Tab-separated table of C-alpha atoms and ligand atoms in Angstrom:
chain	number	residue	atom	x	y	z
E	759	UNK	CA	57.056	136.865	106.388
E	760	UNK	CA	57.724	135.191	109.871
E	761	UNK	CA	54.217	133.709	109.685
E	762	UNK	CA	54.621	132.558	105.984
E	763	UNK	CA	57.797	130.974	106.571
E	764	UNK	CA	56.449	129.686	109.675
E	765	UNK	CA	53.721	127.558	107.922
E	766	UNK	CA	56.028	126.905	104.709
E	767	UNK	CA	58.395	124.679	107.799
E	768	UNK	CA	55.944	123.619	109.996
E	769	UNK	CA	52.743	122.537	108.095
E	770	UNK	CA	54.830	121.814	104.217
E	771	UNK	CA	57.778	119.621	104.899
E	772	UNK	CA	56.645	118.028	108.167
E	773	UNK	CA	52.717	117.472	107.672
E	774	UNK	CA	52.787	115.026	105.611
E	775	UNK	CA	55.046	113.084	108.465
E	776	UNK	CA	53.352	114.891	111.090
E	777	UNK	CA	56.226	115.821	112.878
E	778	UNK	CA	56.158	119.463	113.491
E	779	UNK	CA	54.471	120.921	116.150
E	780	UNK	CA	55.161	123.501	118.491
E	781	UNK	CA	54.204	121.908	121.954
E	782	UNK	CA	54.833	123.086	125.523
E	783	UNK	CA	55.240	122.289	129.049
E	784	UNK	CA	57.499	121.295	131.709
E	785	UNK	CA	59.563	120.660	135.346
E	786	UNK	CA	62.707	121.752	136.304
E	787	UNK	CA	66.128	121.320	136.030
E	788	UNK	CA	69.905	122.534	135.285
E	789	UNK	CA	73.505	121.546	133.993
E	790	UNK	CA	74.260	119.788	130.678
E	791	UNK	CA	76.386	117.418	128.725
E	792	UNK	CA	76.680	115.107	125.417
E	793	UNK	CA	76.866	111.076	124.813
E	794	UNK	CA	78.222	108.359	122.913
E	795	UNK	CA	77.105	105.932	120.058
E	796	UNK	CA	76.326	105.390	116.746
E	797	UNK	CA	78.202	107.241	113.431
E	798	UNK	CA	76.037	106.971	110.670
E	799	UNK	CA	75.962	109.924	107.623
E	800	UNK	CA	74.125	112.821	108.003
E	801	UNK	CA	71.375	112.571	105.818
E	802	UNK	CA	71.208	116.221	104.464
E	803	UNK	CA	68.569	118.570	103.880
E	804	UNK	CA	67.906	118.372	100.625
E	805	UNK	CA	64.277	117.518	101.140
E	806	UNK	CA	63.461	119.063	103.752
E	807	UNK	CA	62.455	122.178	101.487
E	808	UNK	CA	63.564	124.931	103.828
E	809	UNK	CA	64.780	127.995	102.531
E	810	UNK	CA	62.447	129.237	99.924
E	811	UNK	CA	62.913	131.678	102.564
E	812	UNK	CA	63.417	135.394	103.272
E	813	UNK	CA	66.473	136.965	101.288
E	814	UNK	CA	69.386	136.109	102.919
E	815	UNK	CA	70.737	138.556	105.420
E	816	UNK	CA	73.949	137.071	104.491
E	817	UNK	CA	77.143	137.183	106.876
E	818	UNK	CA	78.855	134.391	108.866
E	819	UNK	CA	76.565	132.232	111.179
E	820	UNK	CA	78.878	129.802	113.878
E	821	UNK	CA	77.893	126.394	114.483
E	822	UNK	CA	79.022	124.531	117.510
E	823	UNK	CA	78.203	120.749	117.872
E	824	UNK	CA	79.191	118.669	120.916
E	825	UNK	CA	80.871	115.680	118.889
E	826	UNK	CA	80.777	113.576	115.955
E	827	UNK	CA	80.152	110.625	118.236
E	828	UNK	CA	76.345	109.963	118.516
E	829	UNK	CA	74.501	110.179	115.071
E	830	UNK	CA	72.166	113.185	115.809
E	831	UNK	CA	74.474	115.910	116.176
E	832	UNK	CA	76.227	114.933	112.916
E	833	UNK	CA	72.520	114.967	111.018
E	834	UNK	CA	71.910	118.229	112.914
E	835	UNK	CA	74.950	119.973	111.501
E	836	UNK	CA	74.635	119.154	108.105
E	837	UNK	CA	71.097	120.099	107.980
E	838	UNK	CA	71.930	123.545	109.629
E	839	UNK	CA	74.854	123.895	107.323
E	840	UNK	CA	72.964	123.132	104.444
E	841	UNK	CA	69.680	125.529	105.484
E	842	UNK	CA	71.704	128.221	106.629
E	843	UNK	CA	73.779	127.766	103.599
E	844	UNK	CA	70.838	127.442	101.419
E	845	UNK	CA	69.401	130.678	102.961
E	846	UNK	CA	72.466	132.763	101.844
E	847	UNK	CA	74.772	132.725	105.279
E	848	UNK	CA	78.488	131.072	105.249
E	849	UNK	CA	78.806	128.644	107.793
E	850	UNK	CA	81.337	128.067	110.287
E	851	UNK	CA	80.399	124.415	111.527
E	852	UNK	CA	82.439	122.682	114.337
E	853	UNK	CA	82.424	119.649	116.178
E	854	UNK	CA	84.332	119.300	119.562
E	855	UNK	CA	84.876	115.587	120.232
E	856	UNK	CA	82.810	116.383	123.369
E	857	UNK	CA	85.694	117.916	125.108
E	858	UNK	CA	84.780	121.268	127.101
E	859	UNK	CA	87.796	123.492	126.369
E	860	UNK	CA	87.676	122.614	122.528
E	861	UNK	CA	84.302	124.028	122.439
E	862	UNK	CA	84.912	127.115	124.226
E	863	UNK	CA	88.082	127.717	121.688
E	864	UNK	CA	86.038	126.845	118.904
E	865	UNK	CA	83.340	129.659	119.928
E	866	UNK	CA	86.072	131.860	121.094
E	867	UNK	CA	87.356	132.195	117.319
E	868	UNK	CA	83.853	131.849	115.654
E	869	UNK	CA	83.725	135.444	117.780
E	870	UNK	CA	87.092	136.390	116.564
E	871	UNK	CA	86.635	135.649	113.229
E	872	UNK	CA	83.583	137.130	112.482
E	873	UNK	CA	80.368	135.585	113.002
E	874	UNK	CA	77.438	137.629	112.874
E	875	UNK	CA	75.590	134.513	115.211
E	876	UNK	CA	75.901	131.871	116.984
E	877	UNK	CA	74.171	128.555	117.087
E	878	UNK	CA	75.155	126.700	119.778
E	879	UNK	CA	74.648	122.951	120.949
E	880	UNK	CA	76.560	122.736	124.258
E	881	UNK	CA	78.561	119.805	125.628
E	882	UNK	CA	78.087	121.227	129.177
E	883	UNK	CA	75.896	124.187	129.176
E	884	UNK	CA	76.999	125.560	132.469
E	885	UNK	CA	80.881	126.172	130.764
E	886	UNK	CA	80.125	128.643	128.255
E	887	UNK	CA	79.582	131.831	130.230
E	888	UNK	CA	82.805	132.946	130.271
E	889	UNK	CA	83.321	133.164	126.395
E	890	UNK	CA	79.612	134.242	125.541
E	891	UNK	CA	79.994	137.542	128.113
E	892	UNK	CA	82.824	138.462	124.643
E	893	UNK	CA	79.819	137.774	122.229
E	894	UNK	CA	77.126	139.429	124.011
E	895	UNK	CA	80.210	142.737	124.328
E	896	UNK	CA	80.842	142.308	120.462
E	897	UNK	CA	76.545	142.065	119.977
E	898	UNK	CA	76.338	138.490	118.570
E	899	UNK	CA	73.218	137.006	119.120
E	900	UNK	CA	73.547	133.095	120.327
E	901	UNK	CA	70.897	130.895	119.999
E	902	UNK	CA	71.014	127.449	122.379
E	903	UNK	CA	70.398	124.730	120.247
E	904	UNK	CA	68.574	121.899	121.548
E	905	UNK	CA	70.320	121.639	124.650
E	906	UNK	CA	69.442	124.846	127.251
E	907	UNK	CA	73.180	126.992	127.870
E	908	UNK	CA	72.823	127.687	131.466
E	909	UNK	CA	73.881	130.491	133.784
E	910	UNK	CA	74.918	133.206	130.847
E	911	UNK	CA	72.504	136.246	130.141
E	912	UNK	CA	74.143	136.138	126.529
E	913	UNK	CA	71.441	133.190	125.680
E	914	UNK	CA	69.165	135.362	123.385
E	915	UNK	CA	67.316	132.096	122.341
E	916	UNK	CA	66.648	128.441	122.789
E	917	UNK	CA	65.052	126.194	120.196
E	918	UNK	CA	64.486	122.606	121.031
E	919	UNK	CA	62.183	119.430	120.710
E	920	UNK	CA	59.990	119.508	123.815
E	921	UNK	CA	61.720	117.896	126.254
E	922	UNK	CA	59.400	117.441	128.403
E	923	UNK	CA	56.669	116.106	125.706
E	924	UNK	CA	59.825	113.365	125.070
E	925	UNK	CA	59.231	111.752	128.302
E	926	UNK	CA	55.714	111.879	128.776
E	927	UNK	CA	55.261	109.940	125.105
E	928	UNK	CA	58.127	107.388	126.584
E	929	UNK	CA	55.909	107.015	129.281
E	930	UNK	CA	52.494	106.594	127.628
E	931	UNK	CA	53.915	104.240	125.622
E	932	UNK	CA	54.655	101.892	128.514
E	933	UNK	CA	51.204	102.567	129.542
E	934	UNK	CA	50.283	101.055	126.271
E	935	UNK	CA	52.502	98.590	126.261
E	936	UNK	CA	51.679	96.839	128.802
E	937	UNK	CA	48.139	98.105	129.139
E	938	UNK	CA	48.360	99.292	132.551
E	939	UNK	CA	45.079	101.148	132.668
E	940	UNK	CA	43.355	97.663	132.696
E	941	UNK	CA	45.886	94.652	133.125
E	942	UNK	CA	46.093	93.428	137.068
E	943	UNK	CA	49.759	93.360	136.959
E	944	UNK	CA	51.918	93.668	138.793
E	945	UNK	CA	54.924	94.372	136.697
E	946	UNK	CA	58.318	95.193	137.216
E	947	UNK	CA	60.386	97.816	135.889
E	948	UNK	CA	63.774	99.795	135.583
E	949	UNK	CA	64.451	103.037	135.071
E	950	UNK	CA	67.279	104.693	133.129
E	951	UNK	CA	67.907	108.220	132.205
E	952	UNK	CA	70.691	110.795	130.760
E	953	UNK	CA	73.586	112.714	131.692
E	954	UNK	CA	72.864	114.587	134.931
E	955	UNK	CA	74.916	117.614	133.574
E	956	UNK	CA	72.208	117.850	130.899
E	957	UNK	CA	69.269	119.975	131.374
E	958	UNK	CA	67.624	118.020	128.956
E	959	UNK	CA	67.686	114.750	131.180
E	960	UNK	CA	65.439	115.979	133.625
E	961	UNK	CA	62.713	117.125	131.579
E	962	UNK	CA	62.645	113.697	130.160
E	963	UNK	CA	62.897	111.623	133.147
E	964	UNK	CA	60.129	113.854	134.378
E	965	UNK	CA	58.209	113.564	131.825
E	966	UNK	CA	57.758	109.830	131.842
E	967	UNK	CA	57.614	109.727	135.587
E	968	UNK	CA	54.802	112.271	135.579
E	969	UNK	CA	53.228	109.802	133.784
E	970	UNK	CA	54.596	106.389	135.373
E	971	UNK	CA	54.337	107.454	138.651
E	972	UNK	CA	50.634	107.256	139.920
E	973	UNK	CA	51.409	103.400	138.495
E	974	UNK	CA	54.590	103.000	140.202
E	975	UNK	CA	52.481	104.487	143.452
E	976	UNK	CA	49.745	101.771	143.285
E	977	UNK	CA	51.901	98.819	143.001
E	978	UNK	CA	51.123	98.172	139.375
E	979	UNK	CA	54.318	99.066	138.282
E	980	UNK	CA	57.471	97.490	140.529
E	981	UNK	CA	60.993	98.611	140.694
E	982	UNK	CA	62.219	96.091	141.589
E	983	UNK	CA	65.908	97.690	142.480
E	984	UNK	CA	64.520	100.540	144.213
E	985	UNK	CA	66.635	102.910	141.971
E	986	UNK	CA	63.881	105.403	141.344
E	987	UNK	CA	65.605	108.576	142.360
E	988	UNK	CA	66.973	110.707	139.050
E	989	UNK	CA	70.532	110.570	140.725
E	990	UNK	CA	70.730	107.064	140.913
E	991	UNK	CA	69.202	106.249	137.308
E	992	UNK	CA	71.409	109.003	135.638
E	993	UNK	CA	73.810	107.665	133.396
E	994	UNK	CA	77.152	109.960	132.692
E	995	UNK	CA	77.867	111.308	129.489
E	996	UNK	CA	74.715	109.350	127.706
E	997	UNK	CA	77.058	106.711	127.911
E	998	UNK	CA	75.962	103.151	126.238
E	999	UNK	CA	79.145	101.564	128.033
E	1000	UNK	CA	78.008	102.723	131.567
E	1001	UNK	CA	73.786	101.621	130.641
E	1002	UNK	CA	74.755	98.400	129.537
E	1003	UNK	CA	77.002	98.174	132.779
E	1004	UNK	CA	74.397	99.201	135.254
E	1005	UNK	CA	71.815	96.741	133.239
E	1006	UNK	CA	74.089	94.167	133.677
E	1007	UNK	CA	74.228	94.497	137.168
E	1008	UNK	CA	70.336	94.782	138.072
E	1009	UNK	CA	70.504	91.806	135.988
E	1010	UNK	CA	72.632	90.112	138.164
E	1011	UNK	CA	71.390	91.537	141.631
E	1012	UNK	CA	67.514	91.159	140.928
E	1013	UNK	CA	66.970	89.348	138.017
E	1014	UNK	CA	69.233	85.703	137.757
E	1015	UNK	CA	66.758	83.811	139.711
E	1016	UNK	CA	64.011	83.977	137.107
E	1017	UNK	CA	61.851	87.137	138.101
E	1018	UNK	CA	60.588	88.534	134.894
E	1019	UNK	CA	61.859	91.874	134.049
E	1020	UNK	CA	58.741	93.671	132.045
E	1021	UNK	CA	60.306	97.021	130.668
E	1022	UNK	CA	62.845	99.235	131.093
E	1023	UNK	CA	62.548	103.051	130.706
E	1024	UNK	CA	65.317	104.424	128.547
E	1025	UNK	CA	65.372	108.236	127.523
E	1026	UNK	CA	67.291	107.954	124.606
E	1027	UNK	CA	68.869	105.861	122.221
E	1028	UNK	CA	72.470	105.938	123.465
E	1029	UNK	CA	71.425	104.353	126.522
E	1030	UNK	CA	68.534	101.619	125.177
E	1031	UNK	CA	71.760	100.595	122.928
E	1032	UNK	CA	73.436	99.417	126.168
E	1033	UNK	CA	70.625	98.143	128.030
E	1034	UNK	CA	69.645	96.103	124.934
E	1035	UNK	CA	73.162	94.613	125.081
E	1036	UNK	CA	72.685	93.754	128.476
E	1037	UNK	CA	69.477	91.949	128.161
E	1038	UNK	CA	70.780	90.034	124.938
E	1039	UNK	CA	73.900	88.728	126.704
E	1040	UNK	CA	72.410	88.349	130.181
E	1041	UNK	CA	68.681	88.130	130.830
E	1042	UNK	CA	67.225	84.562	130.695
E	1043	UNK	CA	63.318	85.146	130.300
E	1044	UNK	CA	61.418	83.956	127.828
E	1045	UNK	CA	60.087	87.748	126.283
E	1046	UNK	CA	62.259	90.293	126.049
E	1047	UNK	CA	61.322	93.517	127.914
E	1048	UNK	CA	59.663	96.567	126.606
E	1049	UNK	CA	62.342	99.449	125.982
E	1050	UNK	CA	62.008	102.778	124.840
E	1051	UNK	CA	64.451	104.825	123.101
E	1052	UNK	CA	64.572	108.374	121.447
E	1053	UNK	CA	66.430	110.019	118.208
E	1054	UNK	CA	65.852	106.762	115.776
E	1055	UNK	CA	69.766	106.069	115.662
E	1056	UNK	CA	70.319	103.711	113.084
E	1057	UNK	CA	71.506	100.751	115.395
E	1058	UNK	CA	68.411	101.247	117.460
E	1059	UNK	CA	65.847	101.831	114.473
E	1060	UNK	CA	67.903	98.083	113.795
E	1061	UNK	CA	67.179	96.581	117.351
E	1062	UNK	CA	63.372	97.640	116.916
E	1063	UNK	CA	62.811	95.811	113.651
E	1064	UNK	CA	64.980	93.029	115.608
E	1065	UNK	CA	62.508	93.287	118.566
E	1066	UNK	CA	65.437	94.062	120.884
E	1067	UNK	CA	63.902	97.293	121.318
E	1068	UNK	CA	59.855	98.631	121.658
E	1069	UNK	CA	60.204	102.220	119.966
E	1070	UNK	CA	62.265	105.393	119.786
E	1071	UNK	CA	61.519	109.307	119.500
E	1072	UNK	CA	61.799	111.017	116.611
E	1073	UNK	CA	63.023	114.321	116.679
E	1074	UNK	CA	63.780	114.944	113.220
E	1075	UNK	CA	66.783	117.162	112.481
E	1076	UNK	CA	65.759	118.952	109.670
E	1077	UNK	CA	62.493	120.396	111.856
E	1078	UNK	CA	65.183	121.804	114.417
E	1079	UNK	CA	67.372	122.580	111.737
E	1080	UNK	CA	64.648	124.999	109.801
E	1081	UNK	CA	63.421	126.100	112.219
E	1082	UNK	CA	66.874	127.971	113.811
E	1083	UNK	CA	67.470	129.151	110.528
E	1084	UNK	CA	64.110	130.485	110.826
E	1085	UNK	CA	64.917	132.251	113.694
E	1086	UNK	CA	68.809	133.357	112.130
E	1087	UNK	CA	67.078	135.535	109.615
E	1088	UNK	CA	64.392	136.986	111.777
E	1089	UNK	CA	67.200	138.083	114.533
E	1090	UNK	CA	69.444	139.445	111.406
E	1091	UNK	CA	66.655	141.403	109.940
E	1092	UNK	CA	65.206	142.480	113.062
E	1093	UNK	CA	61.596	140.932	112.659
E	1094	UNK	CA	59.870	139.045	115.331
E	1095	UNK	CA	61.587	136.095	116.065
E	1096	UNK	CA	59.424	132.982	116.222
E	1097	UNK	CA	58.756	131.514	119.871
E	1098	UNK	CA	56.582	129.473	121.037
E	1099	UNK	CA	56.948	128.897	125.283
E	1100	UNK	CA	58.050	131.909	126.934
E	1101	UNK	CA	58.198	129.868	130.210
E	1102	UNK	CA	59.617	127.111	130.654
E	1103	UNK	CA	63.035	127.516	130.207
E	1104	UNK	CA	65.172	129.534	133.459
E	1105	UNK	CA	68.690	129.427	132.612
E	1106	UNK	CA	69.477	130.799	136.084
E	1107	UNK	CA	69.891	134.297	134.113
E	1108	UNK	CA	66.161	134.487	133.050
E	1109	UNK	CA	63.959	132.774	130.867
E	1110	UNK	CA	65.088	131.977	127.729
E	1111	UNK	CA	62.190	132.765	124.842
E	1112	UNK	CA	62.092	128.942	123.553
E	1113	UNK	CA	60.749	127.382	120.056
E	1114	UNK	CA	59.507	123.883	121.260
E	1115	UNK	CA	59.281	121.677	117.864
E	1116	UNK	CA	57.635	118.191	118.598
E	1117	UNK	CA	58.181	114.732	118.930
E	1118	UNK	CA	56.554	111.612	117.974
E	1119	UNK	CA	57.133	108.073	118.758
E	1120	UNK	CA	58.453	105.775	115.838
E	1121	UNK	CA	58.253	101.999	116.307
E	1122	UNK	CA	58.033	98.675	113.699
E	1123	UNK	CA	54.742	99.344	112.886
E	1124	UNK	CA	55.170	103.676	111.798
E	1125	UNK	CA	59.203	103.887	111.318
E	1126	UNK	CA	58.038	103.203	107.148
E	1127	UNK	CA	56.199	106.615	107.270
E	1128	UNK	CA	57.973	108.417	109.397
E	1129	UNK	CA	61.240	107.250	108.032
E	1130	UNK	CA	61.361	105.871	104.989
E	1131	UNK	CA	59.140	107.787	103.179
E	1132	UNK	CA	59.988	111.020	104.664
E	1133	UNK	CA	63.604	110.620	103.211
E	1134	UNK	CA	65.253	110.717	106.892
E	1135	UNK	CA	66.382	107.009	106.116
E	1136	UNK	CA	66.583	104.914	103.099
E	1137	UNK	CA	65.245	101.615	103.904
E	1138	UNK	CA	68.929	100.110	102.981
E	1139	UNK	CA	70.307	101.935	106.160
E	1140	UNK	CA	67.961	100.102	108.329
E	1141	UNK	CA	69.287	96.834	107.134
W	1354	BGC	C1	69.427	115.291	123.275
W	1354	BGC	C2	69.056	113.870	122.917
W	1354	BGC	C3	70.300	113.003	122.884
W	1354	BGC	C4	71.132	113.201	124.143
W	1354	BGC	C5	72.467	112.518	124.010
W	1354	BGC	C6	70.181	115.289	124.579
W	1354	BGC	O1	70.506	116.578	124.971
W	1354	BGC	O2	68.257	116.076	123.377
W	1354	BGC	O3	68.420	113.851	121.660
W	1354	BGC	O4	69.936	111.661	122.815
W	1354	BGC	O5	71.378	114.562	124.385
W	1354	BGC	O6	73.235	113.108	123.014
């Protein structure tokens, strides 16, 4: 059954966009935290064709999201509500304006009240230990969703896009970009990652520095700022504000006398936003730079057709989404539970068993097919 619905979410919906995949592979890391950005409608489920699946198991599922605030975690609520729904569970979905102690509470009385599970997407993963030592007491399996909970042995799952697969495509794409395997160069560069409470961030940033590096190393690629160390290219909270601040000041320290500023690395969307801003407002060359981006928010999927931004990753929602309810009915019926990297990810408890789903890159020249004609966007949203 595991295997049929397995194929039914991997190879029907997402084939045809190629989306799906189940990849693995990465560094290290810890802590955790959410962002800013963006509010655009969830675009539901509908097509995404889950739940043909197993009879429902029925009961109350809890869903935690960090906040309303950045347009992913409102797209990956209403596809779990609607999947979960869809495969016979009540939902109890909740978002916690990205404050700490609402979240706890909110988990606190999804324990209280009932739920059978928990799905989890943590504002700071390293805060929910406390109140998940109650649901592991009461039995209730969590599940981490897309964001690792750190340092609590009640994790009993994780289920994610690879993180680490994010960065390395970020980074490959610069590589193609600016075709650094055969162009002379030099060219210069800045660097930009997540929140450093995120575990996420540091699978990303490594991921395109695994890749970036060997250029960085032989002068091809230049920093010209020197900020090359994850603590110093962090940026809080995912915060667009604090990007388009620190852009705007390597603008003004290293690039107001006319050196050419060839691409920045962004790992996500919330930060390009800024760092786009930046550049618009501030930086006088003649091309803009190359800047990558990840989750296809609507106001960056507009910068890219604008050319104020190269590409973004798409993780889409309703993969994740499936796939965790997937997982709900196979921990409620007490089948195998589908995994797919039993290594990677060390909450400081243990490893977590992880389902990696995988990403792709969309830019102007895919976003139609991956997009558009998967139903994630109408085109009218993109205007
Ligand atoms: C998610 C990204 C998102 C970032 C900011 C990360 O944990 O994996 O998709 O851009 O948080 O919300």
């Amino acid at each position: 059954m595991k295997k049929k619905l397995l194929s039914v979410f991997l190879c029907g919906i997402m084939a045809a966009t190629m989306l799906v995949g189940c990849g693995a592979k990465a560094p290290a890391a810890e802590g955790e935290k959410p962002a800013t950005e963006a509010t655009a409608e969830a675009k539901p489920a509908e097509e995404a064709k889950p739940a043909e699946a197993a009879p429902a198991a029925g009961g109350k599922i809890g869903v935690a999201m960090p906040t309303k605030d950045l347009q992913r975690w409102n797209q990956d609520g209403a596809n779990m509500k609607a999947e979960l729904e869809k495969a016979g569970y009540e939902v109890d979905l909740q978002y916690a304006n990205n404050d700490i102690s609402t979240q706890v509470s909110q988990v606190e009385n999804m324990i209280t009240n009932g739920c059978t599970a928990l799905v989890i997407a943590s504002i700071d993963g390293g805060s929910l230990g406390t109140v998940l030592a109650k649901a592991k007491e009461s039995n209730i399996p969590v599940i981490a969703y897309d964001r690792l909970i750190m340092d609590s042995d009640a994790v009993s799952y994780y289920a994610t896009f690879d993180n680490y697969m994010v960065g390395t495509i970020q980074g490959n794409y610069i590589v193609d970009a600016l075709d650094l395997k055969n162009a002379a160069g030099p060219f210069n560069i800045e660097l930009f990652t997540g929140s450093p409470d995120d575990n996420n961030a540091r699978f990303f940033f490594g991921g395109a520095m695994d890749v970036l590096n060997p250029y960085i190393e032989s002068g091809k690629l230049n920093v010209v700022s020197g900020q090359k160390k994850f603590e110093e290219v962090a940026t809080l909270n995912w915060s667009t504000e604090e990007a388009q601040k620190r852009m705007e000041n390597l603008i003004t320290a290293h690039y107001s006398d006319g050196t050419k500023l060839d691409v920045v690395l962004s790992s996500n969307d919330s930060c390009a936003i800024g760092i786009s801003n930046a550049l618009q407002s501030s930086y006088k060359g003649d091309t803009f730079p190359v800047l990558t981006g990840q989750d296809c928010d609507v106001t960056a999927m507009k910068n890219i057709l604008a050319g104020k931004q190269s590409m973004s990753i798409f993780k889409d929602t309703r993969t994740l989404a499936a796939k965790v309810v997937e997982m709900v009915n196979a921990i409620m019926k007490g089948t195998e539970v589908p995994v797919n990297d039993t290594k990677t990810y060390d909450n400081g408890k243990g490893i977590v068993p992880t389902f990696l789903c995988e990403p792709v890159f969309a830019d102007k020249d895919n976003y139609k097919e991956l997009l558009i004609d998967s139903g994630y966007y109408t085109e009218d949203q993109l205007k």
